[in-house]
mmCIF file of C-alpha atoms in Angstrom:
data_model
loop_
_atom_site.group_PDB
_atom_site.id
_atom_site.type_symbol
_atom_site.label_atom_id
_atom_site.label_comp_id
_atom_site.label_asym_id
_atom_site.label_seq_id
_atom_site.Cartn_x
_atom_site.Cartn_y
_atom_site.Cartn_z
ATOM 1 C CA MET A 1161 149.720 244.200 43.482
ATOM 2 C CA GLU A 1162 149.239 240.949 45.365
ATOM 3 C CA THR A 1163 151.835 239.096 47.426
ATOM 4 C CA THR A 1164 154.685 237.678 45.374
ATOM 5 C CA ARG A 1165 153.504 234.895 43.095
ATOM 6 C CA HIS A 1166 155.861 232.041 42.259
ATOM 7 C CA TYR A 1167 156.147 230.345 38.873
ATOM 8 C CA ALA A 1168 158.091 227.296 37.804
ATOM 9 C CA TYR A 1169 160.562 228.570 35.220
ATOM 10 C CA PHE A 1170 162.013 226.819 32.197
ATOM 11 C CA PRO A 1171 164.829 229.021 30.822
ATOM 12 C CA GLY A 1172 165.997 226.750 28.002
ATOM 13 C CA CYS A 1173 169.491 226.289 26.618
ATOM 14 C CA THR A 1174 169.941 229.586 24.778
ATOM 15 C CA LEU A 1175 169.210 231.651 27.874
ATOM 16 C CA LYS A 1176 172.180 229.976 29.550
ATOM 17 C CA ASN A 1177 174.669 231.065 26.888
ATOM 18 C CA LYS A 1178 173.825 233.363 23.956
ATOM 19 C CA ALA A 1179 170.805 235.045 25.581
ATOM 20 C CA LEU A 1180 171.942 235.615 29.154
ATOM 21 C CA ASP A 1181 170.529 239.140 29.089
ATOM 22 C CA LEU A 1182 167.034 237.946 28.113
ATOM 23 C CA ASP A 1183 167.033 235.772 31.229
ATOM 24 C CA LEU A 1184 168.639 238.191 33.693
ATOM 25 C CA TYR A 1185 166.469 241.198 32.854
ATOM 26 C CA ALA A 1186 163.371 238.993 33.113
ATOM 27 C CA ARG A 1187 164.228 237.684 36.563
ATOM 28 C CA LYS A 1188 165.040 241.093 38.015
ATOM 29 C CA SER A 1189 162.025 242.773 36.435
ATOM 30 C CA ALA A 1190 159.753 240.049 37.790
ATOM 31 C CA GLU A 1191 160.895 240.822 41.322
ATOM 32 C CA VAL A 1192 159.927 244.461 40.869
ATOM 33 C CA LEU A 1193 156.538 243.499 39.452
ATOM 34 C CA GLY A 1194 155.634 241.052 42.205
ATOM 35 C CA PHE A 1195 156.395 237.589 40.869
ATOM 36 C CA THR A 1196 159.312 235.184 41.017
ATOM 37 C CA LEU A 1197 160.735 232.727 38.495
ATOM 38 C CA ASP A 1198 161.781 229.545 40.306
ATOM 39 C CA GLU A 1199 164.018 227.662 37.900
ATOM 40 C CA ILE A 1200 163.158 223.996 37.507
ATOM 41 C CA PRO A 1201 166.040 221.838 38.801
ATOM 42 C CA GLU A 1202 167.915 219.691 36.289
ATOM 43 C CA TRP A 1203 165.772 220.670 33.323
ATOM 44 C CA GLN A 1204 166.777 219.354 29.912
ATOM 45 C CA CYS A 1205 166.673 220.959 26.467
ATOM 46 C CA CYS A 1206 163.175 220.973 24.970
ATOM 47 C CA GLY A 1207 164.649 220.224 21.540
ATOM 48 C CA GLY A 1208 163.931 223.670 20.091
ATOM 49 C CA GLU A 1209 161.440 222.336 17.552
ATOM 50 C CA TYR A 1210 158.152 220.518 18.031
ATOM 51 C CA PRO A 1211 158.337 217.009 16.498
ATOM 52 C CA LEU A 1212 155.628 216.533 13.879
ATOM 53 C CA ALA A 1213 156.028 212.763 13.515
ATOM 54 C CA LYS A 1214 153.020 211.165 15.183
ATOM 55 C CA ASN A 1215 154.999 208.407 16.874
ATOM 56 C CA GLU A 1216 157.959 210.573 17.911
ATOM 57 C CA ILE A 1217 157.910 210.203 21.679
ATOM 58 C CA ALA A 1218 161.490 210.375 22.948
ATOM 59 C CA THR A 1219 162.031 214.027 22.017
ATOM 60 C CA LYS A 1220 158.959 215.031 24.029
ATOM 61 C CA LEU A 1221 160.138 213.488 27.289
ATOM 62 C CA SER A 1222 162.254 216.435 28.461
ATOM 63 C CA SER A 1223 159.279 218.774 28.094
ATOM 64 C CA VAL A 1224 157.020 216.397 29.984
ATOM 65 C CA ARG A 1225 159.542 216.102 32.814
ATOM 66 C CA ALA A 1226 159.581 219.889 33.153
ATOM 67 C CA LEU A 1227 155.789 220.016 33.079
ATOM 68 C CA ALA A 1228 155.573 217.279 35.698
ATOM 69 C CA ASP A 1229 158.044 219.132 37.933
ATOM 70 C CA ALA A 1230 155.871 222.234 37.738
ATOM 71 C CA GLN A 1231 152.785 220.180 38.527
ATOM 72 C CA LYS A 1232 154.489 218.635 41.549
ATOM 73 C CA ALA A 1233 155.365 222.121 42.802
ATOM 74 C CA GLY A 1234 151.805 223.312 42.195
ATOM 75 C CA LYS A 1235 152.902 226.111 39.873
ATOM 76 C CA ASP A 1236 152.243 227.327 36.355
ATOM 77 C CA LEU A 1237 155.226 226.926 34.019
ATOM 78 C CA VAL A 1238 156.673 230.142 32.580
ATOM 79 C CA THR A 1239 158.952 230.376 29.553
ATOM 80 C CA LEU A 1240 160.653 233.296 27.808
ATOM 81 C CA CYS A 1241 162.156 231.823 24.657
ATOM 82 C CA SER A 1242 159.608 231.649 21.832
ATOM 83 C CA ALA A 1243 160.861 228.234 20.720
ATOM 84 C CA CYS A 1244 160.657 226.757 24.227
ATOM 85 C CA TYR A 1245 157.177 228.175 24.658
ATOM 86 C CA ASN A 1246 156.039 226.708 21.344
ATOM 87 C CA VAL A 1247 157.493 223.244 21.964
ATOM 88 C CA ILE A 1248 156.457 222.845 25.593
ATOM 89 C CA LYS A 1249 152.938 224.141 25.082
ATOM 90 C CA GLN A 1250 152.364 221.860 22.094
ATOM 91 C CA VAL A 1251 153.709 218.870 24.020
ATOM 92 C CA ASN A 1252 151.446 219.796 26.929
ATOM 93 C CA ASN A 1253 148.510 219.830 24.541
ATOM 94 C CA ASP A 1254 149.488 216.327 23.394
ATOM 95 C CA MET A 1255 149.483 215.199 27.018
ATOM 96 C CA ARG A 1256 145.939 216.501 27.363
ATOM 97 C CA THR A 1257 144.441 215.273 24.116
ATOM 98 C CA ASP A 1258 146.424 212.492 22.418
ATOM 99 C CA GLU A 1259 145.849 209.104 24.042
ATOM 100 C CA ASN A 1260 148.677 207.512 22.055
ATOM 101 C CA VAL A 1261 151.214 210.068 23.299
ATOM 102 C CA ILE A 1262 149.847 209.991 26.842
ATOM 103 C CA LEU A 1263 150.171 206.212 27.061
ATOM 104 C CA LYS A 1264 153.648 205.962 25.552
ATOM 105 C CA VAL A 1265 155.146 208.907 27.424
ATOM 106 C CA ASN A 1266 153.857 207.716 30.772
ATOM 107 C CA ASN A 1267 155.142 204.224 30.053
ATOM 108 C CA TYR A 1268 158.591 205.697 29.449
ATOM 109 C CA LEU A 1269 158.476 207.815 32.605
ATOM 110 C CA ALA A 1270 156.950 205.218 34.928
ATOM 111 C CA LYS A 1271 160.432 204.245 36.140
ATOM 112 C CA ASP A 1272 160.797 207.813 37.432
ATOM 113 C CA ASP A 1273 157.413 207.613 39.193
ATOM 114 C CA ILE A 1274 156.010 210.233 36.814
ATOM 115 C CA GLN A 1275 152.411 210.127 35.641
ATOM 116 C CA TYR A 1276 151.383 213.257 33.784
ATOM 117 C CA HIS A 1277 148.224 214.168 31.876
ATOM 118 C CA GLY A 1278 148.603 217.850 30.975
ATOM 119 C CA GLU A 1279 147.659 219.385 34.318
ATOM 120 C CA THR A 1280 150.214 222.245 34.172
ATOM 121 C CA ASN A 1281 149.402 225.597 32.607
ATOM 122 C CA VAL A 1282 152.140 226.854 30.251
ATOM 123 C CA VAL A 1283 152.396 230.624 30.007
ATOM 124 C CA HIS A 1284 154.781 233.042 28.380
ATOM 125 C CA TYR A 1285 156.317 235.844 30.463
ATOM 126 C CA LEU A 1286 154.398 238.376 28.378
ATOM 127 C CA GLU A 1287 151.150 236.620 29.298
ATOM 128 C CA VAL A 1288 152.028 237.013 32.972
ATOM 129 C CA LEU A 1289 152.487 240.741 32.397
ATOM 130 C CA ARG A 1290 149.188 240.996 30.548
ATOM 131 C CA ASP A 1291 146.945 238.602 32.464
ATOM 132 C CA VAL A 1292 148.329 238.586 36.011
ATOM 133 C CA VAL A 1293 150.291 241.781 36.638
ATOM 134 C CA GLY A 1294 148.176 243.855 34.245
ATOM 135 C CA TRP A 1295 149.333 246.619 31.935
ATOM 136 C CA ASP A 1296 148.139 249.326 34.311
ATOM 137 C CA ASN A 1297 150.360 247.934 37.067
ATOM 138 C CA VAL A 1298 153.304 247.642 34.688
ATOM 139 C CA LYS A 1299 152.795 251.270 33.718
ATOM 140 C CA ALA A 1300 152.545 252.304 37.369
ATOM 141 C CA ALA A 1301 155.886 250.621 38.119
ATOM 142 C CA VAL A 1302 157.721 252.424 35.304
ATOM 143 C CA LYS A 1303 160.365 254.854 36.571
ATOM 144 C CA ASN A 1304 161.948 255.673 33.236
ATOM 145 C CA PRO A 1305 159.244 255.814 30.540
ATOM 146 C CA LEU A 1306 160.674 255.365 27.060
ATOM 147 C CA LYS A 1307 158.979 258.446 25.648
ATOM 148 C CA GLY A 1308 159.768 259.300 22.057
ATOM 149 C CA LYS A 1309 160.904 255.766 21.180
ATOM 150 C CA LYS A 1310 159.177 254.228 18.168
ATOM 151 C CA ILE A 1311 159.401 250.465 18.539
ATOM 152 C CA GLY A 1312 158.372 247.705 16.177
ATOM 153 C CA ALA A 1313 157.188 244.451 17.763
ATOM 154 C CA TYR A 1314 158.573 241.380 16.051
ATOM 155 C CA TYR A 1315 156.522 238.289 16.880
ATOM 156 C CA GLY A 1316 157.797 235.877 14.260
ATOM 157 C CA CYS A 1317 155.890 232.616 14.005
ATOM 158 C CA LEU A 1318 156.645 230.565 17.133
ATOM 159 C CA LEU A 1319 154.635 232.685 19.578
ATOM 160 C CA LEU A 1320 151.524 232.695 17.435
ATOM 161 C CA ARG A 1321 151.175 229.384 15.598
ATOM 162 C CA PRO A 1322 149.466 226.964 15.819
ATOM 163 C CA ALA A 1323 146.963 229.480 17.152
ATOM 164 C CA GLY A 1324 144.454 226.894 18.336
ATOM 165 C CA VAL A 1325 147.006 225.344 20.688
ATOM 166 C CA LEU A 1326 149.097 228.310 21.793
ATOM 167 C CA GLU A 1327 146.220 230.786 22.212
ATOM 168 C CA PHE A 1328 148.821 233.481 22.802
ATOM 169 C CA ASP A 1329 147.210 236.186 20.692
ATOM 170 C CA ASP A 1330 145.444 236.749 17.391
ATOM 171 C CA PRO A 1331 147.925 235.299 14.857
ATOM 172 C CA GLU A 1332 146.858 237.767 12.161
ATOM 173 C CA ASN A 1333 146.668 240.891 14.290
ATOM 174 C CA PRO A 1334 148.505 240.366 17.598
ATOM 175 C CA GLN A 1335 148.530 243.162 20.161
ATOM 176 C CA ILE A 1336 150.306 241.901 23.273
ATOM 177 C CA ILE A 1337 153.769 243.304 22.468
ATOM 178 C CA GLU A 1338 152.276 246.574 21.245
ATOM 179 C CA ASP A 1339 150.415 246.835 24.559
ATOM 180 C CA PHE A 1340 153.698 246.136 26.352
ATOM 181 C CA ILE A 1341 155.394 248.908 24.374
ATOM 182 C CA LYS A 1342 152.644 251.341 25.362
ATOM 183 C CA ALA A 1343 152.893 250.324 29.029
ATOM 184 C CA ILE A 1344 156.593 251.245 29.151
ATOM 185 C CA GLY A 1345 155.860 254.653 27.645
ATOM 186 C CA ALA A 1346 156.978 254.124 24.043
ATOM 187 C CA THR A 1347 155.067 254.180 20.761
ATOM 188 C CA PRO A 1348 154.424 250.920 18.882
ATOM 189 C CA VAL A 1349 155.030 250.864 15.148
ATOM 190 C CA ILE A 1350 152.708 248.633 13.139
ATOM 191 C CA TYR A 1351 154.254 247.047 10.049
ATOM 192 C CA ALA A 1352 153.134 244.207 7.807
ATOM 193 C CA GLN A 1353 156.013 241.794 8.479
ATOM 194 C CA ARG A 1354 155.749 241.750 12.266
ATOM 195 C CA ASN A 1355 154.112 238.303 12.437
ATOM 196 C CA GLU A 1356 155.892 236.710 9.473
ATOM 197 C CA CYS A 1357 158.496 233.967 9.904
ATOM 198 C CA CYS A 1358 162.124 235.118 9.713
ATOM 199 C CA GLY A 1359 163.039 231.843 8.006
ATOM 200 C CA ALA A 1360 165.801 230.917 10.435
ATOM 201 C CA TYR A 1361 164.854 227.226 10.497
ATOM 202 C CA THR A 1362 165.472 227.019 6.748
ATOM 203 C CA ALA A 1363 169.134 228.081 7.034
ATOM 204 C CA LEU A 1364 170.486 224.542 6.752
ATOM 205 C CA GLU A 1365 168.545 223.949 3.564
ATOM 206 C CA ASP A 1366 169.167 227.292 1.883
ATOM 207 C CA ALA A 1367 170.932 230.187 3.618
ATOM 208 C CA ASP A 1368 169.466 232.635 1.111
ATOM 209 C CA ILE A 1369 165.946 232.139 2.485
ATOM 210 C CA PRO A 1370 166.499 233.544 6.013
ATOM 211 C CA ALA A 1371 168.709 236.284 4.587
ATOM 212 C CA LYS A 1372 165.931 237.457 2.251
ATOM 213 C CA ARG A 1373 163.267 237.148 4.941
ATOM 214 C CA ALA A 1374 165.306 239.111 7.486
ATOM 215 C CA LYS A 1375 166.022 241.930 5.058
ATOM 216 C CA ALA A 1376 162.327 242.161 4.144
ATOM 217 C CA ILE A 1377 161.284 242.353 7.803
ATOM 218 C CA LEU A 1378 163.846 245.005 8.705
ATOM 219 C CA ALA A 1379 163.161 247.067 5.600
ATOM 220 C CA ASN A 1380 159.422 247.042 6.232
ATOM 221 C CA ALA A 1381 159.825 248.120 9.870
ATOM 222 C CA GLU A 1382 162.273 250.842 8.883
ATOM 223 C CA GLU A 1383 159.902 252.145 6.215
ATOM 224 C CA GLN A 1384 157.194 252.516 8.848
ATOM 225 C CA GLY A 1385 159.461 254.584 11.085
ATOM 226 C CA ALA A 1386 160.662 252.117 13.718
ATOM 227 C CA ASP A 1387 163.759 253.090 15.704
ATOM 228 C CA PHE A 1388 164.414 249.421 16.526
ATOM 229 C CA LEU A 1389 162.634 246.079 16.918
ATOM 230 C CA VAL A 1390 161.808 244.142 20.067
ATOM 231 C CA THR A 1391 161.423 240.362 20.304
ATOM 232 C CA SER A 1392 161.399 237.415 22.705
ATOM 233 C CA CYS A 1393 162.956 234.914 20.305
ATOM 234 C CA PRO A 1394 166.744 234.346 20.440
ATOM 235 C CA LEU A 1395 166.708 232.616 17.055
ATOM 236 C CA CYS A 1396 164.869 235.498 15.416
ATOM 237 C CA ARG A 1397 167.193 238.023 17.007
ATOM 238 C CA TYR A 1398 170.235 236.134 15.766
ATOM 239 C CA ASN A 1399 168.878 235.800 12.245
ATOM 240 C CA LEU A 1400 167.815 239.430 11.944
ATOM 241 C CA ALA A 1401 171.138 240.691 13.338
ATOM 242 C CA LYS A 1402 173.129 238.427 11.041
ATOM 243 C CA ASN A 1403 171.252 239.493 7.914
ATOM 244 C CA LYS A 1404 170.776 243.221 8.470
ATOM 245 C CA GLY A 1405 172.061 244.206 5.043
ATOM 246 C CA GLY A 1406 171.826 247.970 4.886
ATOM 247 C CA SER A 1407 169.365 248.279 7.756
ATOM 248 C CA LYS A 1408 170.317 250.359 10.783
ATOM 249 C CA LEU A 1409 167.720 248.743 13.033
ATOM 250 C CA ASP A 1410 168.840 246.897 16.139
ATOM 251 C CA VAL A 1411 166.818 243.997 17.556
ATOM 252 C CA ILE A 1412 166.444 244.054 21.356
ATOM 253 C CA TYR A 1413 164.900 241.631 23.829
ATOM 254 C CA PHE A 1414 161.706 242.939 25.373
ATOM 255 C CA THR A 1415 163.030 242.190 28.858
ATOM 256 C CA GLU A 1416 165.887 244.656 28.378
ATOM 257 C CA LEU A 1417 163.391 247.408 27.611
ATOM 258 C CA LEU A 1418 161.305 246.378 30.599
ATOM 259 C CA ALA A 1419 164.318 246.597 32.914
ATOM 260 C CA GLU A 1420 165.228 249.985 31.453
ATOM 261 C CA ALA A 1421 161.708 251.309 31.971
ATOM 262 C CA LEU A 1422 161.604 249.984 35.535
ATOM 263 C CA GLY A 1423 164.894 251.762 36.264
ATOM 264 C CA ILE A 1424 166.884 248.606 37.071
ATOM 265 C CA LYS A 1425 168.859 248.035 33.865
ATOM 266 C CA ASP A 1426 172.128 249.405 35.227
ATOM 267 C CA ALA A 1427 171.830 247.280 38.362
ATOM 268 C CA CYS A 1428 171.216 244.198 36.196
ATOM 269 C CA GLN A 1429 174.345 244.904 34.178
ATOM 270 C CA GLY A 1430 176.296 245.029 37.382
ATOM 271 C CA VAL A 1431 175.156 241.493 38.204
ATOM 272 C CA ALA A 1432 175.834 240.020 34.751
#
């Protein structure tokens, strides 16, 4: 692999409290695989949900500040949380294509000497593994292959949609997490609900909706023989764990499995 590559890193709020392990395993695994996550200083919450109102500008400013910081540093911006990835990449698309948003945002940020027009590339950690490190190099770095493990990838909706903006993977038949599972020596389990929404955002309106969706997802994966599920979304993990019903399936962050396969999981736990 090439000399260490540096990325600007936006961890997001959840990775600083409820999802500390998602963050820690990612950082340590990156070092083994030849890249570094340089956390953006004084980042602010992305809001967790992309604002659909056409004239909603204020809630996009924190994302633009992070994007501008990455641009200033000359780095691509990496995220881990599915919600952060979705919000920041959609805002970045606005700053490339929507003249109304571009004008108003830059007017707001002029006092901070920020002028931004979508120059930064936003990438998910999994895309770095696929497109920069390469699955063959991930596989070569594995010290503890997870042979015999049957793992279901759970994408949810935020990594995949809107497909035309995110361009993360095929929204109907994604493969990136399955390819990750293969690279760490395990067997991916394909099941119908892997790219369906868990319904977590509907909890405030009707708590029965996410409960029903979670049970359907877990039941489907279990029927297809999965030992557990893997995800990158803290909200999905929380919802699925909260609404397990009779399911025995655990939901694990993909970075934990990566650290385990690389043989550094125990060392990471010692740091946490």
